[in-house]
Amino acid sequence: MSLWTSLEPASATVDPGSSTTVRLKVRNTGDIVDEYRFEPVGDLTPWTRVEPPSLRLYPGTTGTVELTFAPPRTPDATAGPNPYAVRITPTEHPDAVTVPEGNLTITPFTEVRAELVPPTVKGRFRGRPRLAVDNLGNTKVTASLSGSDSGDRLSYDLQPSNIQIDPGRAAFVKTTLRPRQITWFGSKQEQPYSLAVRRSGTEPMDVNGTFVQRGILPGWLATTFALLLAVTIAFVVIWLSYRPQLQSAAKEKPAAAGNIAPSSSPPPISSPPPEPEDKPSDSADKPGGGGSDEEKGGGGGGGGGDKPVKPKKETAADAVRKLSERSEGRHICYRALVKGEGWQDPVCDGVEAGTVGKGKPIKALNIAVIGTKGVSGTGAWVGEGWRKEIPWADTEDGKNMYFGSSKSEDPPLEGYTFKVFDGSVCSDAYVRDRQWMGPVCTDPGGWKYHGSPIEQYQQLEAVRFKV
């Protein structure tokens, strides 16, 4: 070998978001002038800078190169020891490569963010918000969850009540709020509450929300009942106090002496009461065969022979896979189930889906992505918000994700909450009586709600998405 190297120090420590420097000494032990090129290798390469990138040394001389490590304050900077290496290539002897190795310890840090979706829920007997907890640190987070409010007016059911979150991931907790006392009459009552995320050795993180409890019966009905009861009591009291005395003015007619001749006409015969009329039987419309328009073949009328098969309708996943074959990169395709029209054809990358200005709500959405490591989210229903029985969807690249329902008895969508796992997603929603709400973009790896404003319960009519 014609080269001697030394790392000073061989092991170093750095905090995420800051930097540290290691010196690499190089001595030309050969008998000719040589130039050496330096290149970092390993997992720390994106955060490593070499100054200068090359050295020209005479025989017997020594040079110094500085290696600067600057890991970011993100979950990608894995806490703990991280090995690294520097490839040294001599210009005169390119085959005589030397790779000195060292160790860089990245210190751990913890950063947790929590948010309620939606922050305000309404209900008569229960409310079902979801608590999202994001681990933005570089170590695993373990936490317990609990709920509280002033006056102890609500009970809390959190599933799960204990969570473990890997760096860069999120946990979604289903929460059911139930009032301890039912409001039978009157207007809605707002009850503030908070959900606490508790971690060992730190102060609890409180996330505040509001539960709006509605009365089972309207307030005017209670007033009407009270007035009717007062009138009835007053009438009974007056009747008992001033009841008129009724006397009959009829007098008995004395019977005539002698025999009474029988009447020439027979006494009238009372006719039987009329037969009750037959009531028409109640009839209910029976729904057609089960399945969506993608699952069923074409219908057939009477008569024999083979029935024609309805062609399968193209989904968002079909469209995004075709688009990725023609154009590389990140793409999102989607289609809308419009009431009275059925499923529309898929559109992609910012094109409008649904209808504008026609008053036709969107019953369901079908979404698929490419290049974002999947998509996750759920939809909100008009007048109901998020349903507990509808799971939060996590879908891989190139596969279908659905919000909403095609059943006629289910309400249309009023909004949605979702994210992509790599990067961000932008959307715009057209809401009845409000038109386009304006573009909303998520933070990288995060999610946001978009659609009808909370408590407005206005139907969704058109959407646009970009990634």
Tab-separated table of C-alpha atoms in Angstrom:
chain	number	residue	atom	x	y	z
A	1	MET	CA	0.000	0.000	0.000
A	2	SER	CA	1.173	3.565	-0.766
A	3	LEU	CA	-1.341	5.234	1.560
A	4	TRP	CA	-1.762	5.674	5.327
A	5	THR	CA	-5.059	6.959	6.861
A	6	SER	CA	-6.344	7.947	10.294
A	7	LEU	CA	-9.823	9.088	11.479
A	8	GLU	CA	-9.806	11.553	14.383
A	9	PRO	CA	-11.969	10.679	16.238
A	10	ALA	CA	-12.978	7.220	15.019
A	11	SER	CA	-16.338	7.519	16.858
A	12	ALA	CA	-18.392	10.718	17.104
A	13	THR	CA	-21.814	11.815	18.405
A	14	VAL	CA	-24.242	14.325	16.863
A	15	ASP	CA	-27.709	15.671	17.644
A	16	PRO	CA	-30.321	15.611	14.849
A	17	GLY	CA	-30.576	19.069	13.341
A	18	SER	CA	-26.945	19.972	14.166
A	19	SER	CA	-23.558	18.921	12.756
A	20	THR	CA	-20.198	17.496	13.793
A	21	THR	CA	-16.818	17.195	12.036
A	22	VAL	CA	-14.346	14.293	11.837
A	23	ARG	CA	-10.815	14.754	10.424
A	24	LEU	CA	-9.344	12.187	8.048
A	25	LYS	CA	-5.547	12.303	7.763
A	26	VAL	CA	-3.937	10.848	4.642
A	27	ARG	CA	-0.163	10.264	4.035
A	28	ASN	CA	1.390	9.371	0.690
A	29	THR	CA	3.821	6.573	1.569
A	30	GLY	CA	4.682	5.891	-2.067
A	31	ASP	CA	7.536	7.264	-4.195
A	32	ILE	CA	5.485	9.249	-6.742
A	33	VAL	CA	3.167	12.265	-6.613
A	34	ASP	CA	-0.445	11.079	-6.442
A	35	GLU	CA	-3.910	12.618	-6.260
A	36	TYR	CA	-6.556	11.041	-4.037
A	37	ARG	CA	-10.345	11.365	-4.461
A	38	PHE	CA	-12.674	11.009	-1.442
A	39	GLU	CA	-16.280	9.721	-1.579
A	40	PRO	CA	-18.554	8.950	1.440
A	41	VAL	CA	-20.416	5.616	1.356
A	42	GLY	CA	-23.143	4.067	3.524
A	43	ASP	CA	-26.514	5.158	4.911
A	44	LEU	CA	-25.128	8.505	6.131
A	45	THR	CA	-24.026	9.578	2.626
A	46	PRO	CA	-26.940	12.062	2.076
A	47	TRP	CA	-25.922	13.932	5.243
A	48	THR	CA	-22.115	13.809	4.747
A	49	ARG	CA	-19.953	16.523	3.149
A	50	VAL	CA	-16.239	16.029	2.319
A	51	GLU	CA	-13.958	19.072	2.115
A	52	PRO	CA	-11.874	19.082	-0.004
A	53	PRO	CA	-13.158	16.325	-2.323
A	54	SER	CA	-9.574	15.513	-3.489
A	55	LEU	CA	-5.930	15.956	-2.353
A	56	ARG	CA	-2.650	15.990	-4.315
A	57	LEU	CA	0.235	14.777	-2.141
A	58	TYR	CA	3.947	14.469	-2.696
A	59	PRO	CA	5.740	11.362	-1.442
A	60	GLY	CA	6.044	11.392	2.347
A	61	THR	CA	3.608	14.291	2.861
A	62	THR	CA	0.344	14.290	4.833
A	63	GLY	CA	-2.969	15.985	4.082
A	64	THR	CA	-6.200	16.444	6.043
A	65	VAL	CA	-9.808	16.080	4.868
A	66	GLU	CA	-12.807	17.152	6.985
A	67	LEU	CA	-15.951	15.001	7.068
A	68	THR	CA	-19.006	17.027	8.200
A	69	PHE	CA	-22.119	15.080	9.312
A	70	ALA	CA	-25.445	16.988	9.519
A	71	PRO	CA	-28.374	14.567	10.068
A	72	PRO	CA	-31.808	16.302	9.914
A	73	ARG	CA	-34.264	16.418	12.801
A	74	THR	CA	-36.601	13.909	11.157
A	75	PRO	CA	-37.562	10.266	11.762
A	76	ASP	CA	-35.110	9.271	8.982
A	77	ALA	CA	-32.144	10.054	11.266
A	78	THR	CA	-32.216	6.740	13.139
A	79	ALA	CA	-31.163	7.050	16.776
A	80	GLY	CA	-28.120	5.034	17.913
A	81	PRO	CA	-24.775	4.036	16.333
A	82	ASN	CA	-24.576	4.371	12.549
A	83	PRO	CA	-21.454	3.074	10.735
A	84	TYR	CA	-19.974	5.096	7.883
A	85	ALA	CA	-17.020	4.818	5.494
A	86	VAL	CA	-14.997	6.925	3.032
A	87	ARG	CA	-13.764	5.489	-0.262
A	88	ILE	CA	-10.266	6.817	-1.180
A	89	THR	CA	-9.251	6.271	-4.815
A	90	PRO	CA	-5.664	7.076	-5.950
A	91	THR	CA	-5.461	8.585	-9.435
A	92	GLU	CA	-2.218	6.807	-10.323
A	93	HIS	CA	-3.334	3.443	-8.948
A	94	PRO	CA	-7.188	3.387	-9.190
A	95	ASP	CA	-7.326	-0.281	-8.245
A	96	ALA	CA	-5.654	0.354	-4.888
A	97	VAL	CA	-8.817	1.662	-3.164
A	98	THR	CA	-8.766	2.260	0.587
A	99	VAL	CA	-11.996	2.468	2.654
A	100	PRO	CA	-11.448	3.670	6.258
A	101	GLU	CA	-14.504	3.136	8.487
A	102	GLY	CA	-15.879	5.016	11.492
A	103	ASN	CA	-18.971	5.207	13.689
A	104	LEU	CA	-21.425	8.104	14.186
A	105	THR	CA	-23.914	7.972	17.082
A	106	ILE	CA	-27.121	9.978	16.493
A	107	THR	CA	-28.825	11.030	19.727
A	108	PRO	CA	-32.545	10.264	20.155
A	109	PHE	CA	-35.249	12.920	20.179
A	110	THR	CA	-39.005	12.718	20.679
A	111	GLU	CA	-41.684	14.816	18.992
A	112	VAL	CA	-45.376	13.882	19.129
A	113	ARG	CA	-48.307	15.633	17.466
A	114	ALA	CA	-52.004	14.829	18.097
A	115	GLU	CA	-55.217	16.098	16.490
A	116	LEU	CA	-58.962	15.363	16.730
A	117	VAL	CA	-60.912	14.704	13.528
A	118	PRO	CA	-63.330	16.386	13.580
A	119	PRO	CA	-62.754	18.688	16.582
A	120	THR	CA	-66.544	19.113	17.018
A	121	VAL	CA	-69.042	16.214	16.908
A	122	LYS	CA	-72.819	16.203	17.341
A	123	GLY	CA	-75.211	13.556	18.602
A	124	ARG	CA	-78.091	12.712	20.889
A	125	PHE	CA	-76.661	9.566	22.484
A	126	ARG	CA	-73.020	9.469	21.349
A	127	GLY	CA	-70.266	11.131	19.322
A	128	ARG	CA	-67.498	9.363	17.420
A	129	PRO	CA	-64.401	11.517	16.751
A	130	ARG	CA	-61.013	10.010	15.860
A	131	LEU	CA	-57.722	10.943	17.540
A	132	ALA	CA	-54.656	10.881	15.286
A	133	VAL	CA	-51.237	10.692	16.994
A	134	ASP	CA	-48.107	11.229	14.831
A	135	ASN	CA	-44.588	10.231	15.922
A	136	LEU	CA	-42.259	12.825	14.373
A	137	GLY	CA	-39.218	11.718	16.417
A	138	ASN	CA	-36.556	9.103	15.688
A	139	THR	CA	-37.437	6.650	18.502
A	140	LYS	CA	-40.492	4.506	19.222
A	141	VAL	CA	-43.221	6.225	21.291
A	142	THR	CA	-45.377	4.429	23.879
A	143	ALA	CA	-48.373	6.304	25.303
A	144	SER	CA	-51.660	5.791	27.157
A	145	LEU	CA	-54.859	7.688	26.367
A	146	SER	CA	-57.663	9.031	28.561
A	147	GLY	CA	-60.514	11.543	28.385
A	148	SER	CA	-61.836	14.179	30.787
A	149	ASP	CA	-64.254	17.113	30.969
A	150	SER	CA	-65.504	19.630	33.504
A	151	GLY	CA	-68.374	18.264	35.578
A	152	ASP	CA	-67.762	14.632	34.553
A	153	ARG	CA	-70.683	14.791	32.106
A	154	LEU	CA	-69.253	12.411	29.489
A	155	SER	CA	-67.969	8.837	29.446
A	156	TYR	CA	-65.118	7.820	27.132
A	157	ASP	CA	-64.427	4.610	25.221
A	158	LEU	CA	-61.027	4.699	23.457
A	159	GLN	CA	-59.936	1.859	21.181
A	160	PRO	CA	-57.056	1.239	21.722
A	161	SER	CA	-56.280	2.944	25.039
A	162	ASN	CA	-52.512	2.229	24.772
A	163	ILE	CA	-50.441	2.780	21.632
A	164	GLN	CA	-46.925	2.155	20.343
A	165	ILE	CA	-45.833	4.200	17.306
A	166	ASP	CA	-42.682	3.660	15.255
A	167	PRO	CA	-40.706	6.701	14.055
A	168	GLY	CA	-42.423	8.466	11.169
A	169	ARG	CA	-45.725	6.603	11.623
A	170	ALA	CA	-49.150	7.531	13.032
A	171	ALA	CA	-51.772	5.798	15.181
A	172	PHE	CA	-55.526	6.375	14.858
A	173	VAL	CA	-57.674	5.932	17.985
A	174	LYS	CA	-61.444	5.426	17.706
A	175	THR	CA	-63.206	7.426	20.415
A	176	THR	CA	-66.838	7.100	21.523
A	177	LEU	CA	-68.297	9.879	23.702
A	178	ARG	CA	-71.536	9.240	25.609
A	179	PRO	CA	-73.406	11.799	27.762
A	180	ARG	CA	-74.181	10.565	31.278
A	181	GLN	CA	-77.593	12.298	31.188
A	182	ILE	CA	-79.968	12.319	28.218
A	183	THR	CA	-81.475	15.650	27.160
A	184	TRP	CA	-85.124	14.990	26.341
A	185	PHE	CA	-86.258	18.544	25.556
A	186	GLY	CA	-84.520	21.745	24.649
A	187	SER	CA	-81.871	23.096	22.326
A	188	LYS	CA	-78.393	21.663	21.815
A	189	GLN	CA	-75.784	21.914	24.584
A	190	GLU	CA	-72.043	22.244	23.992
A	191	GLN	CA	-69.739	20.239	26.257
A	192	PRO	CA	-65.961	20.893	25.948
A	193	TYR	CA	-63.718	17.890	26.613
A	194	SER	CA	-60.087	16.873	26.194
A	195	LEU	CA	-58.191	13.684	25.352
A	196	ALA	CA	-54.801	13.291	27.065
A	197	VAL	CA	-51.794	11.535	25.489
A	198	ARG	CA	-49.595	10.439	28.412
A	199	ARG	CA	-45.945	9.367	28.029
A	200	SER	CA	-43.611	8.312	30.820
A	201	GLY	CA	-41.448	11.137	32.129
A	202	THR	CA	-43.224	13.948	30.234
A	203	GLU	CA	-46.204	16.228	30.777
A	204	PRO	CA	-49.495	14.931	29.270
A	205	MET	CA	-50.458	16.355	25.864
A	206	ASP	CA	-54.099	17.529	25.901
A	207	VAL	CA	-56.149	17.673	22.690
A	208	ASN	CA	-59.336	19.724	23.077
A	209	GLY	CA	-62.665	19.086	21.371
A	210	THR	CA	-66.378	19.847	21.725
A	211	PHE	CA	-69.349	17.475	21.947
A	212	VAL	CA	-72.668	19.066	20.956
A	213	GLN	CA	-75.531	17.146	22.602
A	214	ARG	CA	-78.894	17.495	20.876
A	215	GLY	CA	-82.262	17.183	22.597
A	216	ILE	CA	-84.347	14.132	21.655
A	217	LEU	CA	-87.540	16.218	21.319
A	218	PRO	CA	-87.683	19.872	20.184
A	219	GLY	CA	-88.192	22.579	22.809
A	220	TRP	CA	-91.456	23.828	21.324
A	221	LEU	CA	-93.018	20.400	21.937
A	222	ALA	CA	-92.342	20.653	25.683
A	223	THR	CA	-93.929	24.122	25.728
A	224	THR	CA	-96.997	22.793	23.894
A	225	PHE	CA	-97.374	19.893	26.329
A	226	ALA	CA	-97.106	22.275	29.295
A	227	LEU	CA	-99.809	24.577	27.883
A	228	LEU	CA	-102.154	21.669	27.129
A	229	LEU	CA	-101.668	20.283	30.627
A	230	ALA	CA	-102.373	23.708	32.191
A	231	VAL	CA	-105.545	24.145	30.121
A	232	THR	CA	-106.745	20.640	31.018
A	233	ILE	CA	-106.177	21.174	34.753
A	234	ALA	CA	-107.953	24.547	34.635
A	235	PHE	CA	-110.956	23.014	32.827
A	236	VAL	CA	-111.285	20.181	35.361
A	237	VAL	CA	-111.092	22.601	38.298
A	238	ILE	CA	-113.759	24.872	36.801
A	239	TRP	CA	-116.007	21.913	35.990
A	240	LEU	CA	-115.796	20.488	39.489
A	241	SER	CA	-116.410	23.902	41.094
A	242	TYR	CA	-119.277	25.132	38.890
A	243	ARG	CA	-120.915	21.917	37.588
A	244	PRO	CA	-124.528	22.755	36.458
A	245	GLN	CA	-127.462	20.829	37.978
A	246	LEU	CA	-129.496	19.248	35.165
A	247	GLN	CA	-133.190	18.314	35.737
A	248	SER	CA	-135.479	16.570	33.304
A	249	ALA	CA	-138.659	18.417	32.308
A	250	ALA	CA	-140.421	15.283	31.058
A	251	LYS	CA	-143.378	13.937	33.041
A	252	GLU	CA	-144.869	10.466	33.029
A	253	LYS	CA	-148.092	10.280	31.005
A	254	PRO	CA	-150.899	8.555	32.912
A	255	ALA	CA	-152.198	5.371	31.319
A	256	ALA	CA	-155.693	5.507	29.806
A	257	ALA	CA	-158.408	3.382	31.384
A	258	GLY	CA	-159.245	0.168	29.615
A	259	ASN	CA	-157.310	-1.972	27.230
A	260	ILE	CA	-154.731	-0.333	25.039
A	261	ALA	CA	-155.132	-1.266	21.402
A	262	PRO	CA	-151.978	-2.687	19.832
A	263	SER	CA	-150.148	-0.465	17.458
A	264	SER	CA	-150.927	-1.061	13.785
A	265	SER	CA	-147.267	-0.675	12.783
A	266	PRO	CA	-144.540	-2.999	14.035
A	267	PRO	CA	-141.647	-1.528	15.999
A	268	PRO	CA	-138.666	-0.577	13.883
A	269	ILE	CA	-135.906	-3.140	13.516
A	270	SER	CA	-132.427	-1.736	14.037
A	271	SER	CA	-130.134	-2.417	11.131
A	272	PRO	CA	-126.771	-4.090	11.802
A	273	PRO	CA	-123.696	-1.862	11.787
A	274	PRO	CA	-121.897	-1.575	8.437
A	275	GLU	CA	-119.024	-3.942	7.729
A	276	PRO	CA	-115.603	-2.267	8.116
A	277	GLU	CA	-113.859	-1.429	4.886
A	278	ASP	CA	-110.781	-3.478	3.969
A	279	LYS	CA	-107.558	-1.559	4.536
A	280	PRO	CA	-105.048	-1.614	1.704
A	281	SER	CA	-102.052	-3.748	2.588
A	282	ASP	CA	-98.778	-1.912	3.132
A	283	SER	CA	-96.269	-2.510	0.360
A	284	ALA	CA	-92.528	-1.767	0.425
A	285	ASP	CA	-90.294	-1.389	-2.537
A	286	LYS	CA	-87.917	-4.296	-2.648
A	287	PRO	CA	-84.328	-3.387	-3.612
A	288	GLY	CA	-82.793	-5.038	-6.599
A	289	GLY	CA	-80.017	-7.608	-6.640
A	290	GLY	CA	-77.002	-6.985	-4.411
A	291	GLY	CA	-73.609	-5.667	-5.496
A	292	SER	CA	-72.368	-2.550	-7.203
A	293	ASP	CA	-72.499	-1.849	-10.909
A	294	GLU	CA	-68.967	-3.258	-11.129
A	295	GLU	CA	-69.978	-6.595	-9.636
A	296	LYS	CA	-73.179	-7.387	-11.556
A	297	GLY	CA	-73.670	-8.372	-15.154
A	298	GLY	CA	-76.327	-6.828	-17.393
A	299	GLY	CA	-79.974	-7.379	-16.538
A	300	GLY	CA	-82.219	-9.469	-18.769
A	301	GLY	CA	-85.892	-9.245	-19.600
A	302	GLY	CA	-88.280	-12.129	-20.037
A	303	GLY	CA	-87.688	-14.811	-22.622
A	304	GLY	CA	-85.089	-17.509	-23.064
A	305	GLY	CA	-81.580	-17.442	-24.427
A	306	ASP	CA	-78.276	-16.136	-23.070
A	307	LYS	CA	-78.390	-12.806	-21.252
A	308	PRO	CA	-75.954	-10.096	-22.373
A	309	VAL	CA	-73.123	-9.412	-19.877
A	310	LYS	CA	-72.611	-5.800	-18.834
A	311	PRO	CA	-68.957	-4.793	-19.359
A	312	LYS	CA	-66.932	-4.117	-16.218
A	313	LYS	CA	-66.630	-0.395	-15.446
A	314	GLU	CA	-63.093	1.041	-15.233
A	315	THR	CA	-61.987	1.833	-11.644
A	316	ALA	CA	-59.537	4.429	-10.358
A	317	ALA	CA	-56.891	1.703	-9.908
A	318	ASP	CA	-57.248	0.673	-13.573
A	319	ALA	CA	-56.838	4.287	-14.678
A	320	VAL	CA	-53.804	5.078	-12.500
A	321	ARG	CA	-51.971	1.910	-13.585
A	322	LYS	CA	-52.536	2.786	-17.260
A	323	LEU	CA	-51.352	6.347	-16.612
A	324	SER	CA	-48.175	5.139	-14.867
A	325	GLU	CA	-47.292	3.001	-17.895
A	326	ARG	CA	-47.410	6.105	-20.116
A	327	SER	CA	-45.904	8.625	-17.668
A	328	GLU	CA	-43.519	7.978	-14.801
A	329	GLY	CA	-43.781	9.779	-11.456
A	330	ARG	CA	-46.560	10.417	-8.921
A	331	HIS	CA	-50.186	10.217	-10.041
A	332	ILE	CA	-53.656	10.106	-8.472
A	333	CYS	CA	-56.842	8.991	-10.257
A	334	TYR	CA	-60.385	9.119	-8.904
A	335	ARG	CA	-64.070	8.867	-9.821
A	336	ALA	CA	-67.349	9.878	-8.178
A	337	LEU	CA	-70.622	8.018	-7.619
A	338	VAL	CA	-73.177	10.789	-8.369
A	339	LYS	CA	-76.748	10.365	-7.158
A	340	GLY	CA	-79.026	9.715	-10.132
A	341	GLU	CA	-76.116	9.145	-12.534
A	342	GLY	CA	-74.071	6.262	-11.078
A	343	TRP	CA	-70.294	5.877	-11.262
A	344	GLN	CA	-68.534	8.341	-13.569
A	345	ASP	CA	-65.445	7.475	-15.614
A	346	PRO	CA	-62.137	7.946	-13.744
A	347	VAL	CA	-60.156	11.207	-14.114
A	348	CYS	CA	-56.622	12.008	-12.944
A	349	ASP	CA	-54.250	14.710	-11.632
A	350	GLY	CA	-56.484	17.730	-11.008
A	351	VAL	CA	-59.356	17.055	-13.434
A	352	GLU	CA	-62.856	17.696	-12.058
A	353	ALA	CA	-64.978	14.721	-10.890
A	354	GLY	CA	-68.666	14.967	-9.971
A	355	THR	CA	-71.051	17.741	-11.116
A	356	VAL	CA	-71.033	21.514	-10.646
A	357	GLY	CA	-74.164	23.615	-10.272
A	358	LYS	CA	-76.626	20.719	-10.728
A	359	GLY	CA	-77.378	20.038	-7.054
A	360	LYS	CA	-76.437	16.356	-7.372
A	361	PRO	CA	-74.546	14.999	-4.336
A	362	ILE	CA	-71.611	12.594	-4.369
A	363	LYS	CA	-72.559	9.313	-2.681
A	364	ALA	CA	-69.093	7.739	-2.801
A	365	LEU	CA	-65.517	8.293	-4.036
A	366	ASN	CA	-63.029	5.782	-5.515
A	367	ILE	CA	-59.341	6.839	-5.266
A	368	ALA	CA	-56.037	5.209	-6.289
A	369	VAL	CA	-52.425	6.517	-6.276
A	370	ILE	CA	-49.026	5.684	-7.785
A	371	GLY	CA	-45.643	6.797	-6.429
A	372	THR	CA	-46.808	7.838	-2.915
A	373	LYS	CA	-46.383	4.512	-1.050
A	374	GLY	CA	-50.153	4.256	-0.653
A	375	VAL	CA	-53.068	6.346	0.599
A	376	SER	CA	-55.076	6.359	3.868
A	377	GLY	CA	-58.303	8.046	4.945
A	378	THR	CA	-62.074	7.973	5.441
A	379	GLY	CA	-65.207	9.913	4.458
A	380	ALA	CA	-67.723	11.983	6.454
A	381	TRP	CA	-71.488	11.557	5.907
A	382	VAL	CA	-74.001	14.406	5.766
A	383	GLY	CA	-75.598	14.772	9.201
A	384	GLU	CA	-73.568	11.931	10.755
A	385	GLY	CA	-69.848	12.620	10.355
A	386	TRP	CA	-67.628	9.543	10.664
A	387	ARG	CA	-69.254	6.144	11.217
A	388	LYS	CA	-67.667	3.805	13.756
A	389	GLU	CA	-68.521	0.704	11.723
A	390	ILE	CA	-66.705	2.066	8.653
A	391	PRO	CA	-62.952	1.305	9.101
A	392	TRP	CA	-60.207	3.809	8.302
A	393	ALA	CA	-58.807	2.678	4.926
A	394	ASP	CA	-55.096	2.024	4.303
A	395	THR	CA	-54.434	1.153	0.645
A	396	GLU	CA	-51.207	0.415	-1.268
A	397	ASP	CA	-50.068	2.013	-4.545
A	398	GLY	CA	-52.141	0.974	-7.537
A	399	LYS	CA	-55.106	-0.306	-5.517
A	400	ASN	CA	-58.632	1.039	-4.973
A	401	MET	CA	-59.767	2.943	-1.879
A	402	TYR	CA	-63.453	3.831	-1.368
A	403	PHE	CA	-65.291	6.462	0.705
A	404	GLY	CA	-69.074	6.531	1.204
A	405	SER	CA	-71.858	4.108	0.171
A	406	SER	CA	-73.952	3.297	-2.913
A	407	LYS	CA	-77.006	2.341	-0.820
A	408	SER	CA	-80.007	4.583	-1.426
A	409	GLU	CA	-80.827	4.820	2.294
A	410	ASP	CA	-77.358	6.099	3.199
A	411	PRO	CA	-76.674	9.863	3.147
A	412	PRO	CA	-74.214	11.410	0.657
A	413	LEU	CA	-70.706	12.559	1.544
A	414	GLU	CA	-70.032	15.955	3.131
A	415	GLY	CA	-66.218	15.716	3.256
A	416	TYR	CA	-63.177	13.474	3.629
A	417	THR	CA	-59.890	13.144	5.508
A	418	PHE	CA	-56.932	11.354	3.944
A	419	LYS	CA	-53.213	11.488	3.249
A	420	VAL	CA	-50.474	9.854	1.216
A	421	PHE	CA	-47.574	8.150	2.986
A	422	ASP	CA	-44.838	9.775	0.865
A	423	GLY	CA	-45.111	13.516	0.222
A	424	SER	CA	-48.351	15.476	0.287
A	425	VAL	CA	-51.710	15.548	-1.507
A	426	CYS	CA	-53.772	18.611	-2.513
A	427	SER	CA	-57.536	18.685	-3.028
A	428	ASP	CA	-60.360	21.088	-3.795
A	429	ALA	CA	-64.011	20.423	-2.900
A	430	TYR	CA	-67.206	21.863	-4.429
A	431	VAL	CA	-69.837	22.080	-1.658
A	432	ARG	CA	-73.511	22.893	-2.142
A	433	ASP	CA	-74.293	26.606	-1.631
A	434	ARG	CA	-70.559	27.340	-1.148
A	435	GLN	CA	-69.060	26.387	-4.530
A	436	TRP	CA	-65.313	25.587	-4.637
A	437	MET	CA	-63.805	25.765	-1.133
A	438	GLY	CA	-60.231	26.422	-2.384
A	439	PRO	CA	-57.185	24.125	-2.567
A	440	VAL	CA	-55.985	22.473	0.658
A	441	CYS	CA	-52.632	20.612	0.827
A	442	THR	CA	-51.457	18.247	3.569
A	443	ASP	CA	-48.062	18.474	5.227
A	444	PRO	CA	-45.630	15.784	3.972
A	445	GLY	CA	-46.854	12.503	5.420
A	446	GLY	CA	-49.724	14.249	7.273
A	447	TRP	CA	-53.459	14.540	6.642
A	448	LYS	CA	-56.202	17.183	6.719
A	449	TYR	CA	-60.002	17.380	6.511
A	450	HIS	CA	-61.652	19.012	3.460
A	451	GLY	CA	-65.265	19.476	2.409
A	452	SER	CA	-68.304	21.015	4.084
A	453	PRO	CA	-67.363	23.144	7.129
A	454	ILE	CA	-67.878	21.378	10.445
A	455	GLU	CA	-71.527	21.609	11.700
A	456	GLN	CA	-72.727	22.858	8.278
A	457	TYR	CA	-73.638	19.376	6.935
A	458	GLN	CA	-73.705	20.443	3.278
A	459	GLN	CA	-73.385	17.843	0.551
A	460	LEU	CA	-70.242	17.323	-1.542
A	461	GLU	CA	-70.828	17.720	-5.308
A	462	ALA	CA	-67.413	17.789	-7.046
A	463	VAL	CA	-63.710	17.197	-6.238
A	464	ARG	CA	-60.207	17.653	-7.676
A	465	PHE	CA	-56.982	15.956	-6.438
A	466	LYS	CA	-53.234	16.311	-7.113
A	467	VAL	CA	-50.134	14.624	-5.647
